[in-house]
Tab-separated table of C-alpha atoms in Angstrom:
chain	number	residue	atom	x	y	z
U	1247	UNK	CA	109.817	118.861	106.923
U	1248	UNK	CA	109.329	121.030	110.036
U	1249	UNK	CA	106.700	119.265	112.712
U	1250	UNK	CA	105.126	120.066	115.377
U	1251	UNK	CA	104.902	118.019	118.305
U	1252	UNK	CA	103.518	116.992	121.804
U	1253	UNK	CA	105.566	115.360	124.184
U	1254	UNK	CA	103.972	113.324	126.760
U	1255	UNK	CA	106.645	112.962	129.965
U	1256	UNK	CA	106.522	109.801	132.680
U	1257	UNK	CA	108.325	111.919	135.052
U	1258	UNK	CA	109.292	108.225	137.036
U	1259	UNK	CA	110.390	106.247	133.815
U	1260	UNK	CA	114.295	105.165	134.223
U	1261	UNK	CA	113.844	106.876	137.642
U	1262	UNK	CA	112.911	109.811	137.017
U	1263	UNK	CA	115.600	109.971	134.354
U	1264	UNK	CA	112.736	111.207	131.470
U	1265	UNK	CA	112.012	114.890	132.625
U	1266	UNK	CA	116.021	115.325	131.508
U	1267	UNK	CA	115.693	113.378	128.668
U	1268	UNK	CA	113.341	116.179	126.873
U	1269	UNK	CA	115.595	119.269	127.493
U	1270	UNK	CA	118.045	118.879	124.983
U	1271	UNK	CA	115.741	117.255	122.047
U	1272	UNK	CA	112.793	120.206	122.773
U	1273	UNK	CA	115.617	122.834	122.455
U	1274	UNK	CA	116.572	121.011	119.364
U	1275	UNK	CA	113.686	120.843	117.619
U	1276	UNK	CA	112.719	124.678	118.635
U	1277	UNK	CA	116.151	125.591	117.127
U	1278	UNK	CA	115.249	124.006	114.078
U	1279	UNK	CA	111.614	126.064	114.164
U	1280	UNK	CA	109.380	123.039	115.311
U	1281	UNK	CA	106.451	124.072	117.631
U	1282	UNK	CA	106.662	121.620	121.053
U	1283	UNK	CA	104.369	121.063	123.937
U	1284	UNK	CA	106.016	119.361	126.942
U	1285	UNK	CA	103.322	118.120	129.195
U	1286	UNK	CA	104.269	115.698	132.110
U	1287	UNK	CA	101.221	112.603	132.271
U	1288	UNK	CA	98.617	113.043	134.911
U	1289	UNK	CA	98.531	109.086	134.821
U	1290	UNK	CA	97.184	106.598	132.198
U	1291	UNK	CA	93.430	107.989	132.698
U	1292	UNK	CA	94.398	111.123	131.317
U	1293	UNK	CA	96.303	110.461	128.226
U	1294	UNK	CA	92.944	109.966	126.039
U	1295	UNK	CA	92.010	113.464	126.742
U	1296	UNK	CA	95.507	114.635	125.917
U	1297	UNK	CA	96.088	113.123	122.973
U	1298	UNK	CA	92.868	113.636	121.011
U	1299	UNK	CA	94.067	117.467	121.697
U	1300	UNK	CA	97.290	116.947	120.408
U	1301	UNK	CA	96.792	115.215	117.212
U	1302	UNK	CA	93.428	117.484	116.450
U	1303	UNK	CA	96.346	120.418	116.384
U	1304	UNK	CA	98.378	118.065	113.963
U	1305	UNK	CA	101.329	117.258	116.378
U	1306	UNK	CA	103.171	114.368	116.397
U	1307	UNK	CA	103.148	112.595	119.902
U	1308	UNK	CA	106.192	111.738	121.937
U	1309	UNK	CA	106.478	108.921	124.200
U	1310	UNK	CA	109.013	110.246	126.821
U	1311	UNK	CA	109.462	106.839	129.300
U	1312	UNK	CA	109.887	103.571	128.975
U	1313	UNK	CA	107.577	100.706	127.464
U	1314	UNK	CA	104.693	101.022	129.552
U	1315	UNK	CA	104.010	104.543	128.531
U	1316	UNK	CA	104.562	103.877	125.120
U	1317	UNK	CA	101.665	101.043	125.260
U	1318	UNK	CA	99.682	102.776	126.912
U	1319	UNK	CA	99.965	106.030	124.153
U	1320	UNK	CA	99.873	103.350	121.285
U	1321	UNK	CA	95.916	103.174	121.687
U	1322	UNK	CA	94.848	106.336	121.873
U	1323	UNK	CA	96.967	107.714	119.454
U	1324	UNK	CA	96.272	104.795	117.057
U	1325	UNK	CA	91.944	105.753	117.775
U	1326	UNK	CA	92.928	109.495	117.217
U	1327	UNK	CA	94.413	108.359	113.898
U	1328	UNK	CA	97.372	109.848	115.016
U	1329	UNK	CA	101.486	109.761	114.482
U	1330	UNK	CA	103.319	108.435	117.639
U	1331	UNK	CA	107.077	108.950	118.243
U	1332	UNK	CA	109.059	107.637	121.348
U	1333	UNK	CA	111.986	109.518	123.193
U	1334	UNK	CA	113.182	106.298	125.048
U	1335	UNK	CA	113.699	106.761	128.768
U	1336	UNK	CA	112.572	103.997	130.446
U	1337	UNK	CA	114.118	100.906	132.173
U	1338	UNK	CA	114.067	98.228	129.085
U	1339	UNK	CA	113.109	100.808	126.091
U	1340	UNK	CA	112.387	97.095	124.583
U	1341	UNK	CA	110.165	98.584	121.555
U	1342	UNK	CA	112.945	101.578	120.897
U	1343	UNK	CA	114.812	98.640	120.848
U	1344	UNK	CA	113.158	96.766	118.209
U	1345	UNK	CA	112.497	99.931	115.841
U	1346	UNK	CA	116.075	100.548	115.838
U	1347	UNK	CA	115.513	104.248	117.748
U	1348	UNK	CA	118.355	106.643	118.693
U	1349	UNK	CA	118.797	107.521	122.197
U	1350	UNK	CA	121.643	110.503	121.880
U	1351	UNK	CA	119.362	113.877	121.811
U	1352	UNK	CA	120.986	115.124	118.370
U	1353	UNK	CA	119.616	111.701	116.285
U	1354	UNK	CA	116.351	111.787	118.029
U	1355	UNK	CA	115.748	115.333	116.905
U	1356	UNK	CA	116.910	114.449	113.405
U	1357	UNK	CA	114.677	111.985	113.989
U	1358	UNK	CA	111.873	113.169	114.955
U	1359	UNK	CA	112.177	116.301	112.322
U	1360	UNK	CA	112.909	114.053	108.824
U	1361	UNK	CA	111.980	110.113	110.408
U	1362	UNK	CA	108.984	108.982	108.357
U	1363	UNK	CA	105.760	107.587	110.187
U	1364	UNK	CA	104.908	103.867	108.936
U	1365	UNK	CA	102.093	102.079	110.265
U	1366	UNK	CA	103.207	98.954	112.822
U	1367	UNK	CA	101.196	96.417	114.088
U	1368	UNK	CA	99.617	96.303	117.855
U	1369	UNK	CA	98.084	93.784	120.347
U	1370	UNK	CA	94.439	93.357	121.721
U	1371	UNK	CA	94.537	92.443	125.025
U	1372	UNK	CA	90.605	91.658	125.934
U	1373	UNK	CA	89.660	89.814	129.300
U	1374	UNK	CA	85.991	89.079	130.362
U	1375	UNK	CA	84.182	91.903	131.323
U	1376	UNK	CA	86.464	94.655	130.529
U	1377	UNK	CA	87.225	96.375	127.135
U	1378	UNK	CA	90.424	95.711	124.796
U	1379	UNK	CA	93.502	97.248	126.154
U	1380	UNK	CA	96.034	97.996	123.297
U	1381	UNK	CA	99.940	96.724	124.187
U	1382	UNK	CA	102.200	97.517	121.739
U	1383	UNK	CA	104.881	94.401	122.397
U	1384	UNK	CA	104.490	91.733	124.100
U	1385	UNK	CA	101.943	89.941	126.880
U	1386	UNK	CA	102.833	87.212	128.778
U	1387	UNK	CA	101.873	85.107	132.135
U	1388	UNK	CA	104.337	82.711	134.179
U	1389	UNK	CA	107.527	83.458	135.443
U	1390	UNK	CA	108.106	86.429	133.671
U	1391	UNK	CA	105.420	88.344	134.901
U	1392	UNK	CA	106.810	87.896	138.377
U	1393	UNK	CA	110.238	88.813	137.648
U	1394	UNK	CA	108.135	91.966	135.857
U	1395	UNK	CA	106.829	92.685	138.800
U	1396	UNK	CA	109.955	92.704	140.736
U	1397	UNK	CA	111.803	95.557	138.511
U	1398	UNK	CA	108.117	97.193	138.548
U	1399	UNK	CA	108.775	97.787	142.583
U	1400	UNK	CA	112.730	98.380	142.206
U	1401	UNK	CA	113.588	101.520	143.602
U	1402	UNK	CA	117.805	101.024	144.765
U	1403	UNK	CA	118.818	98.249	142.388
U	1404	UNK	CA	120.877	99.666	140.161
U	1405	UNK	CA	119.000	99.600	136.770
U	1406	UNK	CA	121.924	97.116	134.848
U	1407	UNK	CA	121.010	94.545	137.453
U	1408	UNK	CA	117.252	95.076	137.556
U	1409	UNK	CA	116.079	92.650	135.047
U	1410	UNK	CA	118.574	89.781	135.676
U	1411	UNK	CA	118.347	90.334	139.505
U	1412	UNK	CA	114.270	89.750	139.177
U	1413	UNK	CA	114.485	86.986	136.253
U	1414	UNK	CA	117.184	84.713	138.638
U	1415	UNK	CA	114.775	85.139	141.382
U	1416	UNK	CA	111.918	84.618	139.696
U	1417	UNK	CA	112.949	81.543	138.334
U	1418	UNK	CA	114.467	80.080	141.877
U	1419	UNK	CA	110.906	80.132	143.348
U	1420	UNK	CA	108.744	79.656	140.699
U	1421	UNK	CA	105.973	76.696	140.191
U	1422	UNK	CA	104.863	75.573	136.585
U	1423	UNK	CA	101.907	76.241	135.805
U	1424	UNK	CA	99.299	74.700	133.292
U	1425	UNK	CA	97.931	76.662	130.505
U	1426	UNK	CA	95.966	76.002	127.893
U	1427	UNK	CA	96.818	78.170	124.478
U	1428	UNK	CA	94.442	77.989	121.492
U	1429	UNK	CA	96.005	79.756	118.262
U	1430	UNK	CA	93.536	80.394	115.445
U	1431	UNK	CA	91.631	77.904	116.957
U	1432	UNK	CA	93.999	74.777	117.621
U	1433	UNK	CA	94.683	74.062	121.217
U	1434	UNK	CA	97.746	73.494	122.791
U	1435	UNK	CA	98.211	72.118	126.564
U	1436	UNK	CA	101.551	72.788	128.499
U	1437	UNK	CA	102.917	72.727	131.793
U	1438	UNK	CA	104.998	75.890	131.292
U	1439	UNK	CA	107.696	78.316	133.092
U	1440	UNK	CA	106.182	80.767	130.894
U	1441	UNK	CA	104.036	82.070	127.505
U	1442	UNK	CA	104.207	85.053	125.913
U	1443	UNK	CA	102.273	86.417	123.084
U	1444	UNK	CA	104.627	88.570	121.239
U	1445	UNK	CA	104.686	91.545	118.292
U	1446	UNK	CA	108.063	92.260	119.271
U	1447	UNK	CA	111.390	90.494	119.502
U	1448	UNK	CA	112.349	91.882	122.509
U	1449	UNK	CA	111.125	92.255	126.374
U	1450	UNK	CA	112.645	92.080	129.808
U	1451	UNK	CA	115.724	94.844	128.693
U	1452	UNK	CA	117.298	93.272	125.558
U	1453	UNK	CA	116.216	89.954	126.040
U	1454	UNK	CA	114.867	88.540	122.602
U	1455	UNK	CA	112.357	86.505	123.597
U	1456	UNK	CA	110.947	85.979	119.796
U	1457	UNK	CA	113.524	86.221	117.407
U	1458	UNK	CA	111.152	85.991	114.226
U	1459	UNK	CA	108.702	88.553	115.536
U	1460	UNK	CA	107.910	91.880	113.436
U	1461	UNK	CA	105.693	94.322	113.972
U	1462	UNK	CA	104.270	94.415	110.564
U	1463	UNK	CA	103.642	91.042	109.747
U	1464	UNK	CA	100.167	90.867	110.976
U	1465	UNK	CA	101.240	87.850	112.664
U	1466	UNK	CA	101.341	86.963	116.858
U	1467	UNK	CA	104.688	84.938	118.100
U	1468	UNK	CA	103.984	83.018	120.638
U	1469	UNK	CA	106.646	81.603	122.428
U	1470	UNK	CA	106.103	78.552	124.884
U	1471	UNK	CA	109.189	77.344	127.760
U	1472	UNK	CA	107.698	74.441	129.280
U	1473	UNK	CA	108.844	73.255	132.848
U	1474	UNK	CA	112.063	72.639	133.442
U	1475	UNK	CA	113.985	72.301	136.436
U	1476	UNK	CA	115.012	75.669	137.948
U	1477	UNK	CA	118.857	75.100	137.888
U	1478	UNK	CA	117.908	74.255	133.849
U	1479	UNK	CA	115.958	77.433	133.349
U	1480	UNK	CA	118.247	79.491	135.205
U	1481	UNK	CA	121.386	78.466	132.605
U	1482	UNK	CA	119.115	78.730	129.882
U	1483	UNK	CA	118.636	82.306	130.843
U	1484	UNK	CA	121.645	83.655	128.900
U	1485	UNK	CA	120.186	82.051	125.702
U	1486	UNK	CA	117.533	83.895	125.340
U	1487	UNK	CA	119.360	87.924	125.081
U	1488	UNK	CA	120.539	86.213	121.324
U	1489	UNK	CA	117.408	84.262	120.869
U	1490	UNK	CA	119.341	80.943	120.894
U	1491	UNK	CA	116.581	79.397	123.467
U	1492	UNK	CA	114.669	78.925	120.762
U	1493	UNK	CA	116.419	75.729	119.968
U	1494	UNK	CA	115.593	74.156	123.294
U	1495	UNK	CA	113.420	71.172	123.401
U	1496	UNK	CA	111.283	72.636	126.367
U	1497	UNK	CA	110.702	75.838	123.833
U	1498	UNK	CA	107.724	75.602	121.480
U	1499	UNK	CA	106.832	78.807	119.071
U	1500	UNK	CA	103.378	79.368	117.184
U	1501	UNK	CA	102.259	82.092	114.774
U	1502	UNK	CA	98.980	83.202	114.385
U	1503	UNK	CA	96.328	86.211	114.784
U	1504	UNK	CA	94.354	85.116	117.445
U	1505	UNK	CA	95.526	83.516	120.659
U	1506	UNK	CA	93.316	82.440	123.421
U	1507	UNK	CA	94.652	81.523	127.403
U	1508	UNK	CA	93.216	79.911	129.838
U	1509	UNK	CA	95.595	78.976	133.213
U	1510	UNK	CA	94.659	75.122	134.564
U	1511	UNK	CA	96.241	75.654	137.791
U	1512	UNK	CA	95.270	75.485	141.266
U	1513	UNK	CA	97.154	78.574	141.930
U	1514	UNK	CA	97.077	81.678	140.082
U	1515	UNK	CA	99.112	82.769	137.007
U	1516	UNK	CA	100.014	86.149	136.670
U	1517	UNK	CA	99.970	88.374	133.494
U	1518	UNK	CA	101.801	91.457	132.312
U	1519	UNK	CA	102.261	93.755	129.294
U	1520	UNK	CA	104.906	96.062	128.552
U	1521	UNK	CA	106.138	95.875	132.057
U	1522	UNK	CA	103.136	96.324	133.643
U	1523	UNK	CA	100.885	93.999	135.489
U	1524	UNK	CA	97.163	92.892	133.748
U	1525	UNK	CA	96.299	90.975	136.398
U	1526	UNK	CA	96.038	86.896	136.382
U	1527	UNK	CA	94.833	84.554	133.956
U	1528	UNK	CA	91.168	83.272	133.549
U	1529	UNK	CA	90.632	79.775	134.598
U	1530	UNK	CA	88.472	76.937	132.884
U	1531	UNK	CA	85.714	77.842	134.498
U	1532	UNK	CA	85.900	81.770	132.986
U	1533	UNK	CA	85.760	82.644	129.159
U	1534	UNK	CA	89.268	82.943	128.016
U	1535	UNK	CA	91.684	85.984	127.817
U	1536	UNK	CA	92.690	86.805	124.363
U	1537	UNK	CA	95.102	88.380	122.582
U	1538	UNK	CA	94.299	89.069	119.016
U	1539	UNK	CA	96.489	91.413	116.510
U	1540	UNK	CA	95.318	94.307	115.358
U	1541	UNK	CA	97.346	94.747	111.858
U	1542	UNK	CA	98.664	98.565	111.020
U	1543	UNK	CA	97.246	100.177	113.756
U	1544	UNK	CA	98.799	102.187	114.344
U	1545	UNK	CA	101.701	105.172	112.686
U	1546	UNK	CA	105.239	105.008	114.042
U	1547	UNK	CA	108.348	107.711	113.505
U	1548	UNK	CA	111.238	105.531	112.589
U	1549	UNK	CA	114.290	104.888	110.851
């Protein structure tokens, strides 16, 4: 089945590594008669505009970055009714990751020409007063949003010691903080390193934060690591790139479709999706942020 197809280009995903990730996959595809539209992203603003073009043609939109452009596609083309595809060239390429994606130009234009779409599931992140952002896998607030924003500034690291660079010193200065996590409407209280709300297995380059996770369950993994002492958390790093942390006692994992957060503590927690920062939690004194999922949302090229 010949496509057509709209690729939308980061130009700074994997620094600046995605402009020459589209060459050989567009000449590819043309080869093989496909129509393609290479357009490099204005900024997130944009994409709405850009996308309801490209799927009223009846093109299949690429993803050419890394996870945050990918969640921040995932809504628009999921609104458009749309088919999304993903040319990984970010940093972590977590969600290529978990969808089993090529990443060598020839597969990905095999790919992309015979792949079917199948509809995944997505996350709906909502905080008072603004409107529901769609992330496609994973949010979370504590430590891990720091160490997020660490490799979200990295400009000389070199990008194999980006992640465990920012997760070590994350973890070497960080507080606990107190949350309070209500899923489907039980609530939990935890002093906690960290909590993330996950659709997919995998954040933070490779590391598999929620083993069980799928993203077409219709079901939220939430995955709690209360407070430990640093040198603890710090050796328990390793575990988690195989999933083993999940065996911890300081680990607790829920399931559900709707998760509410509030953070208890004096100081602020900070939240991020996909690699990108939302901001901090609400406190008790706000409504709560929540995360709900939003079952077959959207359609997905895959294997």
């Amino acid at each position: 089945m010949i496509r057509s197809f709209t690729f939308l280009v980061n130009p700074a995903s994997g620094g600046g590594a995605a402009p020459a990730a589209v060459v050989p996959v567009a000449r590819l595809l043309r080869d093989a008669g496909a129509t393609v539209d290479v357009t490099y992203s204005p900024g997130p603003l944009a994409m709405g505009s850009l996308v309801t073009e490209a799927v009223a043609r009846g093109d299949v939109v690429v993803s050419v970055g890394g996870d945050g452009m990918l969640s921040h596609l995932a809504g628009p083309v999921a609104a458009a009714g749309g088919t999304l595809a993903v040319l990984p060239a970010g940093r972590g390429n977590d969600f290529a990751r978990m969808l089993g994606l090529p990443t060598e130009p020839g597969a990905v234009a095999e790919l992309l020409l015979h792949g079917c779409a199948s509809p995944i599931d997505l996350l709906g992140w909502t905080v008072p007063g603004s409107p529901t952002r769609e992330v496609a896998g994973s949010v979370y607030a504590g430590v891990d949003a720091r160490a997020a924003a660490l490799v979200h500034r990295m400009r000389w690291t070199p990008k194999a010691l980006q992640y465990p660079w920012a997760a070590v010193r994350s973890l070497a200065t960080y507080q606990p903080g107190r949350f309070e996590v209500t899923v489907d409407g039980s609530l939990h209280r935890f002093s906690a390193a960290t909590v993330v709300v996950a659709n997919s297995a995998y954040y933070g380059k490779g590391m598999k934060i929620a083993p069980a996770a799928a993203v077409d369950d219709g079901l939220l993994d939430v995955v709690v690591i209360e407070a430990a002492s640093r040198l603890e958390l710090v050796r328990s790093l390793p575990k988690v790139y195989d999933g083993g942390h999940v065996a911890l006692p300081e680990v607790t994992v829920l399931r559900g479709h709707r998760v509410e957060l509030h953070g208890t503590s004096r100081s602020t927690i900070p939240v991020g999706a996909d690699g990108e920062p939302l901001g901090d939690l609400p406190t008790l004194d706000d409504p709560p942020a929540v995360v709900e999922v939003l079952p077959a949302a959207l359609a997905v090229v895959r294997p």
